[in-house]
XYZ file of C-alpha atoms in Angstrom:
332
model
C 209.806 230.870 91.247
C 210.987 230.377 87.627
C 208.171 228.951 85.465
C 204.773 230.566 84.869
C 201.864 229.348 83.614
C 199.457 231.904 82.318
C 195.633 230.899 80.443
C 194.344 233.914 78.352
C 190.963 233.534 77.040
C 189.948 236.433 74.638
C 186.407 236.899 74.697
C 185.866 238.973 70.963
C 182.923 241.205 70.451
C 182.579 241.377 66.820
C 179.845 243.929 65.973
C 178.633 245.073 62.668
C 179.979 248.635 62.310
C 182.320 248.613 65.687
C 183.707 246.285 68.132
C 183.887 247.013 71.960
C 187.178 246.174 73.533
C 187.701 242.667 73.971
C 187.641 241.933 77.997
C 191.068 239.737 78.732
C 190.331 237.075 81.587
C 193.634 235.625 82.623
C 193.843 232.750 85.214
C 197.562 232.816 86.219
C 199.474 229.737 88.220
C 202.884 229.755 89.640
C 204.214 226.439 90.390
C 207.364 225.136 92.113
C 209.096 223.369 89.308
C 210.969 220.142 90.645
C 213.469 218.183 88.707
C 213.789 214.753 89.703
C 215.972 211.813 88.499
C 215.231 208.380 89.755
C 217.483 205.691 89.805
C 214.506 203.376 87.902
C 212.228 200.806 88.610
C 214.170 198.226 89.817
C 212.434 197.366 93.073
C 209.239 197.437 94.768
C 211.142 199.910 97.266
C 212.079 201.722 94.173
C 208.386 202.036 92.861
C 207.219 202.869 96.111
C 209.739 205.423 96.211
C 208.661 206.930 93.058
C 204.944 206.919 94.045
C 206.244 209.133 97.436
C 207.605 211.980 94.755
C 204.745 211.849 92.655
C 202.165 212.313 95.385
C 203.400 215.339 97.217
C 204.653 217.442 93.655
C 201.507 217.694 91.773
C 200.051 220.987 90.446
C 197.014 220.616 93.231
C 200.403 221.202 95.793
C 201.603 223.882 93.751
C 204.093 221.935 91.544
C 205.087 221.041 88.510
C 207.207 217.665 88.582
C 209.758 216.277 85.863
C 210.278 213.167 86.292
C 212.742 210.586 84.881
C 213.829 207.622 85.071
C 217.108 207.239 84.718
C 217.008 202.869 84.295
C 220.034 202.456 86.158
C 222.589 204.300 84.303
C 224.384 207.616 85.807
C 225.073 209.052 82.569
C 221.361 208.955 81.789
C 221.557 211.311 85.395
C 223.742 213.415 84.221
C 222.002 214.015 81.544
C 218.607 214.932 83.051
C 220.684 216.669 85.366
C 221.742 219.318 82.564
C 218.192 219.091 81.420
C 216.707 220.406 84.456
C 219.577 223.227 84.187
C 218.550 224.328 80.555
C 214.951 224.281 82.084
C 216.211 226.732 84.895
C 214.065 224.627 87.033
C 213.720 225.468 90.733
C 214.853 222.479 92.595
C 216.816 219.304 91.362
C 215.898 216.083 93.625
C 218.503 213.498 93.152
C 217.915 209.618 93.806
C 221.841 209.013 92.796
C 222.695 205.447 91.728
C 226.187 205.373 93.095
C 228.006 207.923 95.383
C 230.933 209.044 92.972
C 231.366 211.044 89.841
C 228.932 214.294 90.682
C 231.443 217.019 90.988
C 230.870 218.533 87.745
C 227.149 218.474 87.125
C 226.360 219.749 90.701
C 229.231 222.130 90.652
C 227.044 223.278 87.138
C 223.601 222.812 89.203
C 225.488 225.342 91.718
C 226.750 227.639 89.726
C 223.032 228.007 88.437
C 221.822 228.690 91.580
C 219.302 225.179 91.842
C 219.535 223.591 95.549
C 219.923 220.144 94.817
C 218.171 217.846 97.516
C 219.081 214.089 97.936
C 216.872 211.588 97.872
C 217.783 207.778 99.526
C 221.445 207.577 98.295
C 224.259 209.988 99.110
C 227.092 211.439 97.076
C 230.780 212.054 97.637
C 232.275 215.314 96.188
C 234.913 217.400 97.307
C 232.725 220.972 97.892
C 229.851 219.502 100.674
C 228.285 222.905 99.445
C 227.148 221.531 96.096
C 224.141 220.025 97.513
C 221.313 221.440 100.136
C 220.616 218.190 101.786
C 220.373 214.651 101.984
C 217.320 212.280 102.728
C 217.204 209.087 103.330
C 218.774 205.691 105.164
C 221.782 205.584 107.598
C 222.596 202.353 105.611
C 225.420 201.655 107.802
C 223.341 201.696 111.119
C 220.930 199.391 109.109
C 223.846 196.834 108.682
C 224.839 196.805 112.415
C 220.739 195.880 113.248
C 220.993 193.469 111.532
C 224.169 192.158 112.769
C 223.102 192.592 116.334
C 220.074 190.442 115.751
C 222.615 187.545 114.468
C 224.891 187.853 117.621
C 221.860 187.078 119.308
C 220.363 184.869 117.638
C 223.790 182.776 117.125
C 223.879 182.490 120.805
C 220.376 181.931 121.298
C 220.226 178.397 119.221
C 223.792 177.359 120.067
C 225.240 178.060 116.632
C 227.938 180.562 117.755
C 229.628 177.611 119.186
C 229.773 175.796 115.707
C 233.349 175.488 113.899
C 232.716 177.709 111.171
C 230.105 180.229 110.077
C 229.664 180.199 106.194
C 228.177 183.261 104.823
C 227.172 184.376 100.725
C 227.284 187.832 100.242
C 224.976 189.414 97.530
C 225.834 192.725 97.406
C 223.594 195.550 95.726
C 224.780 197.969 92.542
C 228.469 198.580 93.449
C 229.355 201.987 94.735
C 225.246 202.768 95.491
C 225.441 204.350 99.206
C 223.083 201.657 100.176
C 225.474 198.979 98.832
C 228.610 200.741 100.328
C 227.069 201.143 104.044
C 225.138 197.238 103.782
C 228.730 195.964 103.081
C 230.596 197.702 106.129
C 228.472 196.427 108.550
C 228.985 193.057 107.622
C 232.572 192.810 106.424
C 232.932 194.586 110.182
C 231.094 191.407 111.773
C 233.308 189.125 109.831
C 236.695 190.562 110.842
C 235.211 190.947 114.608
C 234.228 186.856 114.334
C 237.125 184.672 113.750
C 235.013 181.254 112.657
C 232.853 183.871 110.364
C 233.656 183.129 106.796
C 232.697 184.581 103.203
C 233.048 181.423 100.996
C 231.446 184.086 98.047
C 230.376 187.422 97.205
C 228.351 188.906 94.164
C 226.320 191.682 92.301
C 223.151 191.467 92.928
C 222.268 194.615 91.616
C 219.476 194.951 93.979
C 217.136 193.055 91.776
C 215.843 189.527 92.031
C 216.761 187.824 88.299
C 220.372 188.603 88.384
C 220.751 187.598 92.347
C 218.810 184.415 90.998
C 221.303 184.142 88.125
C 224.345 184.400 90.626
C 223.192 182.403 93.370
C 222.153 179.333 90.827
C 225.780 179.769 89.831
C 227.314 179.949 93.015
C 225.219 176.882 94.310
C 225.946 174.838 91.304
C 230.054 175.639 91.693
C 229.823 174.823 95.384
C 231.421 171.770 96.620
C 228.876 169.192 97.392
C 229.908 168.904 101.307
C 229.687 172.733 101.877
C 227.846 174.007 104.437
C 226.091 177.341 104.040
C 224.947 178.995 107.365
C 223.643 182.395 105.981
C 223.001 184.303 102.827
C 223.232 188.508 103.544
C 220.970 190.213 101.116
C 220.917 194.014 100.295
C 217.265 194.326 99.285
C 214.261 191.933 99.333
C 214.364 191.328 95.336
C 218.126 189.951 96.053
C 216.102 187.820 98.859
C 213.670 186.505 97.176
C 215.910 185.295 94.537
C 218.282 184.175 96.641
C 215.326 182.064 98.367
C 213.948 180.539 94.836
C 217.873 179.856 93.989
C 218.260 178.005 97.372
C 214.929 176.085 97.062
C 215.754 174.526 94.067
C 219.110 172.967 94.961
C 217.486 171.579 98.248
C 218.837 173.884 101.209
C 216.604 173.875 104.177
C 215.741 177.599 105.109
C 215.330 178.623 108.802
C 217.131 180.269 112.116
C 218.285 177.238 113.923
C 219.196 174.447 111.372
C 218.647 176.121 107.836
C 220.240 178.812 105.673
C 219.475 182.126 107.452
C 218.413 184.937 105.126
C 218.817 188.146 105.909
C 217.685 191.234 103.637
C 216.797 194.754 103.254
C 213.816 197.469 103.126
C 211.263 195.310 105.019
C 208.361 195.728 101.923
C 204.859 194.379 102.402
C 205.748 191.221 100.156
C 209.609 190.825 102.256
C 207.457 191.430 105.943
C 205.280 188.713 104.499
C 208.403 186.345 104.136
C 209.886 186.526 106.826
C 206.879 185.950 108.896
C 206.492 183.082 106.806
C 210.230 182.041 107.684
C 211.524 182.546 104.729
C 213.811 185.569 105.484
C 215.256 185.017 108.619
C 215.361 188.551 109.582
C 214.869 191.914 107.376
C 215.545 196.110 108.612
C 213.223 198.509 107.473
C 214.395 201.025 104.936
C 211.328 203.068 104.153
C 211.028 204.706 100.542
C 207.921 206.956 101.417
C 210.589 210.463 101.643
C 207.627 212.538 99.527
C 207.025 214.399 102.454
C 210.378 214.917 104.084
C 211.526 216.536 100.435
C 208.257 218.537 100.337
C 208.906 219.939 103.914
C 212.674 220.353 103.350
C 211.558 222.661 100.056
C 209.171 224.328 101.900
C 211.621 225.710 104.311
C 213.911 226.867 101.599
C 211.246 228.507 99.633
C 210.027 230.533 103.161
C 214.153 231.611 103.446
C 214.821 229.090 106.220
C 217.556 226.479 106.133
C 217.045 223.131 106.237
C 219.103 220.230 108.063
C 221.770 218.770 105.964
C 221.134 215.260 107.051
C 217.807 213.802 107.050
C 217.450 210.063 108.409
C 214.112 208.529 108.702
C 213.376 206.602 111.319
C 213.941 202.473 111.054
C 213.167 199.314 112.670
C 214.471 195.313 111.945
C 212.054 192.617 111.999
C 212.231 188.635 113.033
C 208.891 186.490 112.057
C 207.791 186.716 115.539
C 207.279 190.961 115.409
C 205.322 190.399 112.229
C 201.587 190.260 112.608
C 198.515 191.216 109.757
C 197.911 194.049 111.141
C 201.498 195.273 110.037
C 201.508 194.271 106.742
C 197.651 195.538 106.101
C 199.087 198.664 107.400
C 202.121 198.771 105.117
C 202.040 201.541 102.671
C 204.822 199.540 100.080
C-alpha cells in the first residue's frame, strides 16, 4: 500500500518553570488508493455504474477513491491515467470509451507497477499483459439474444414471410466495445437473412438527444412509402429517443404490425417500456460491477490471481417477463 494517512495530535503541557514531555497520540490509516476514470455521465447505466464504484471504495472499506469523469473524451483518460501514475496510486480502474489507442499509457501504468482492472468496456493492445483483468458485458453474446428473440418472434406473427425486412441501425460511440460487439451481432443477422435490409445507420452516441436528432433526420429524409419494420438500439437513451422521434412522425410501435424496438441495458425506466410496449424487446447489461472490482482487488492484494475475464451474468426481456415486482426490485 502506497498512501498513508497519519493524524498527530500534540497534547502540550506548558508549565510555569518546566514542561513535561508532550504525549504524541497518532491515529494512523492505510487505505487502498484506487484510480478510476469513467467514461461520464451519459446514461442512466452510466450513473448507475458510477454509483457501483463509489459504494464499495470508500474509506469505511479501506479506500481512498479518485474519481473522474472523463465526459466522453479519451484524451481526458489519458490524462487521468498519468495522473493516477504521478500519484503512484495502487490500482487504476478503467471504464475505457473506445477499445483502441491504450498501448502507451498502460505500457506507462505497467512499467509503474499499477494493475490496471477494466471496468464494462475492453481494450485492444498488442501486450494482453498490460492490464490485470477485464469486467464487464460479453456485448457480442448480448447481440445474438437479442437476435434470437427476433427469429422467433418473426416466425411467431408471420412476418418472416414478408418481402423485405427494413431495419435503422443506431449505433453507440464508435469503436466503444459495447458498440463494436452490439454491431456484430446484428450485421451477422443481416448477412444470414437475405430479405433483411439496413435502409440507415447512425451515431447515436449512446445518448437519447443526439439519437433523437438523427432519427428526426432520418425520418424526415425517408421516402414517404417506406416501410420501417425495426429500429436496433445500443442503449435505452438511443431507445427512448428513437421512440419520441418515431412518435412524432406517426409510426405505430409494436411486435406484430408496428416498428419493433429493440435496445440495450434493460434499466428500471427501459424494463418499464417495454412492458409498456414501447421497446419491443431489451437484454440486460448490468452496471452494478462495484463488487466484482472490489473482490477482483481483494485477491490481488492477498497475492492471489484473479481471472482475466469477468462476465456478469445477463438476461433479455419481452413485455410479457416484465412484472412490478422486477422493476421495484431493480437497483438502476
Amino acid at each position: 500500500m502506497k498512501k498513508y494517512y497519519t493524524r498527530f495530535m500534540l497534547l502540550l503541557a506548558l508549565l510555569a518553570g518546566c514542561a513535561a514531555p508532550p504525549d504524541v497520540v497518532s491515529d494512523e490509516e492505510d487505505y487502498i488508493v484506487i484510480g478510476l476514470s469513467q467514461v461520464g455521465a451519459e446514461s442512466d447505466w452510466r450513473i448507475a455504474n458510477s454509483e457501483s464504484m463509489k459504494a464499495v471504495f470508500t474509506e469505511e472499506n479501506g479506500y481512498e477513491l479518485i474519481f473522474d469523469d472523463a465526459r466522453q473524451k479519451q484524451e481526458n483518460q489519458i490524462i487521468a491515467i498519468r495522473n493516477f501514475i504521478q500519484q503512484d496510486v495502487d490500482y487504476i480502474v478503467l471504464m475505457p470509451i473506445v477499445e483502441d489507442g491504450w498501448d502507451s499509457v498502460l505500457q506507462e501504468a505497467y512499467d509503474a507497477g499499477i494493475p490496471v482492472i477494466l471496468v464494462d468496456r475492453d481494450v485492444s493492445v498488442s501486450n494482453p499483459r498490460l492490464y490485470t483483468s477485464h469486467i464487464g458485458s460479453n456485448f457480442y453474446r448480448e447481440s445474438l439474444i437479442a437476435m434470437e428473440w427476433l427469429e422467433n418472434s418473426l416466425t411467431e406473427t408471420g412476418r418472416a414471410a414478408d418481402a423485405s425486412f427494413n431495419i435503422i441501425h443506431i449505433q453507440g460511440t464508435p469503436g466503444a466495445s459495447a458498440q463494436v460487439g452490439r454491431t456484430a451481432g446484428l450485421e451477422q443477422a443481416i448477412e444470414k437473412h437475405d430479405n433483411w435490409n439496413l435502409i440507415a445507420q447512425e451515431n447515436g452516441d449512446f445518448t437519447r438527444p443526439k439519437t433523437y436528432e438523427v432519427m428526426d433526420g432520418i425520418l424526415s429524409t425517408l421516402p414517404p412509402e417506406q416501410k420501417i419494420d425495426m429500429v436496433y438500439c445500443e442503449n435505452d437513451n438511443e431507445a427512448f429517443g428513437a421512440i419520441q422521434a418515431l412518435e412524432e412522425h406517426g409510426y405505430q410501435i409494436g411486435v406484430e404490425k408496428g416498428v419493433i424496438v429493440i435496445s440495450f441495458d434493460a434499466t428500471r425506466n427501459g424494463l418499464r417500456a417495454c412492458m409498456e410496449g414501447k421497446i419491443s424487446f431489451i437484454v440486460e447489461c448490468n452496471p452494478l460491477l462495484g463488487e466484482m472490482t472490489e473482490q477482483t482487488i481483494q485477491y490481488l492484494e492477498h497475492g492471489e490471481s484473479a481471472a482475466r475475464q469477468q462476465y456478469i451474468y445477463e438476461r433479455g426481456y419481452a413485455s410479457e417477463d416484465i412484472t412490478e415486482e422486477l422493476l421495484k426490485m431493480r437497483e438502476y
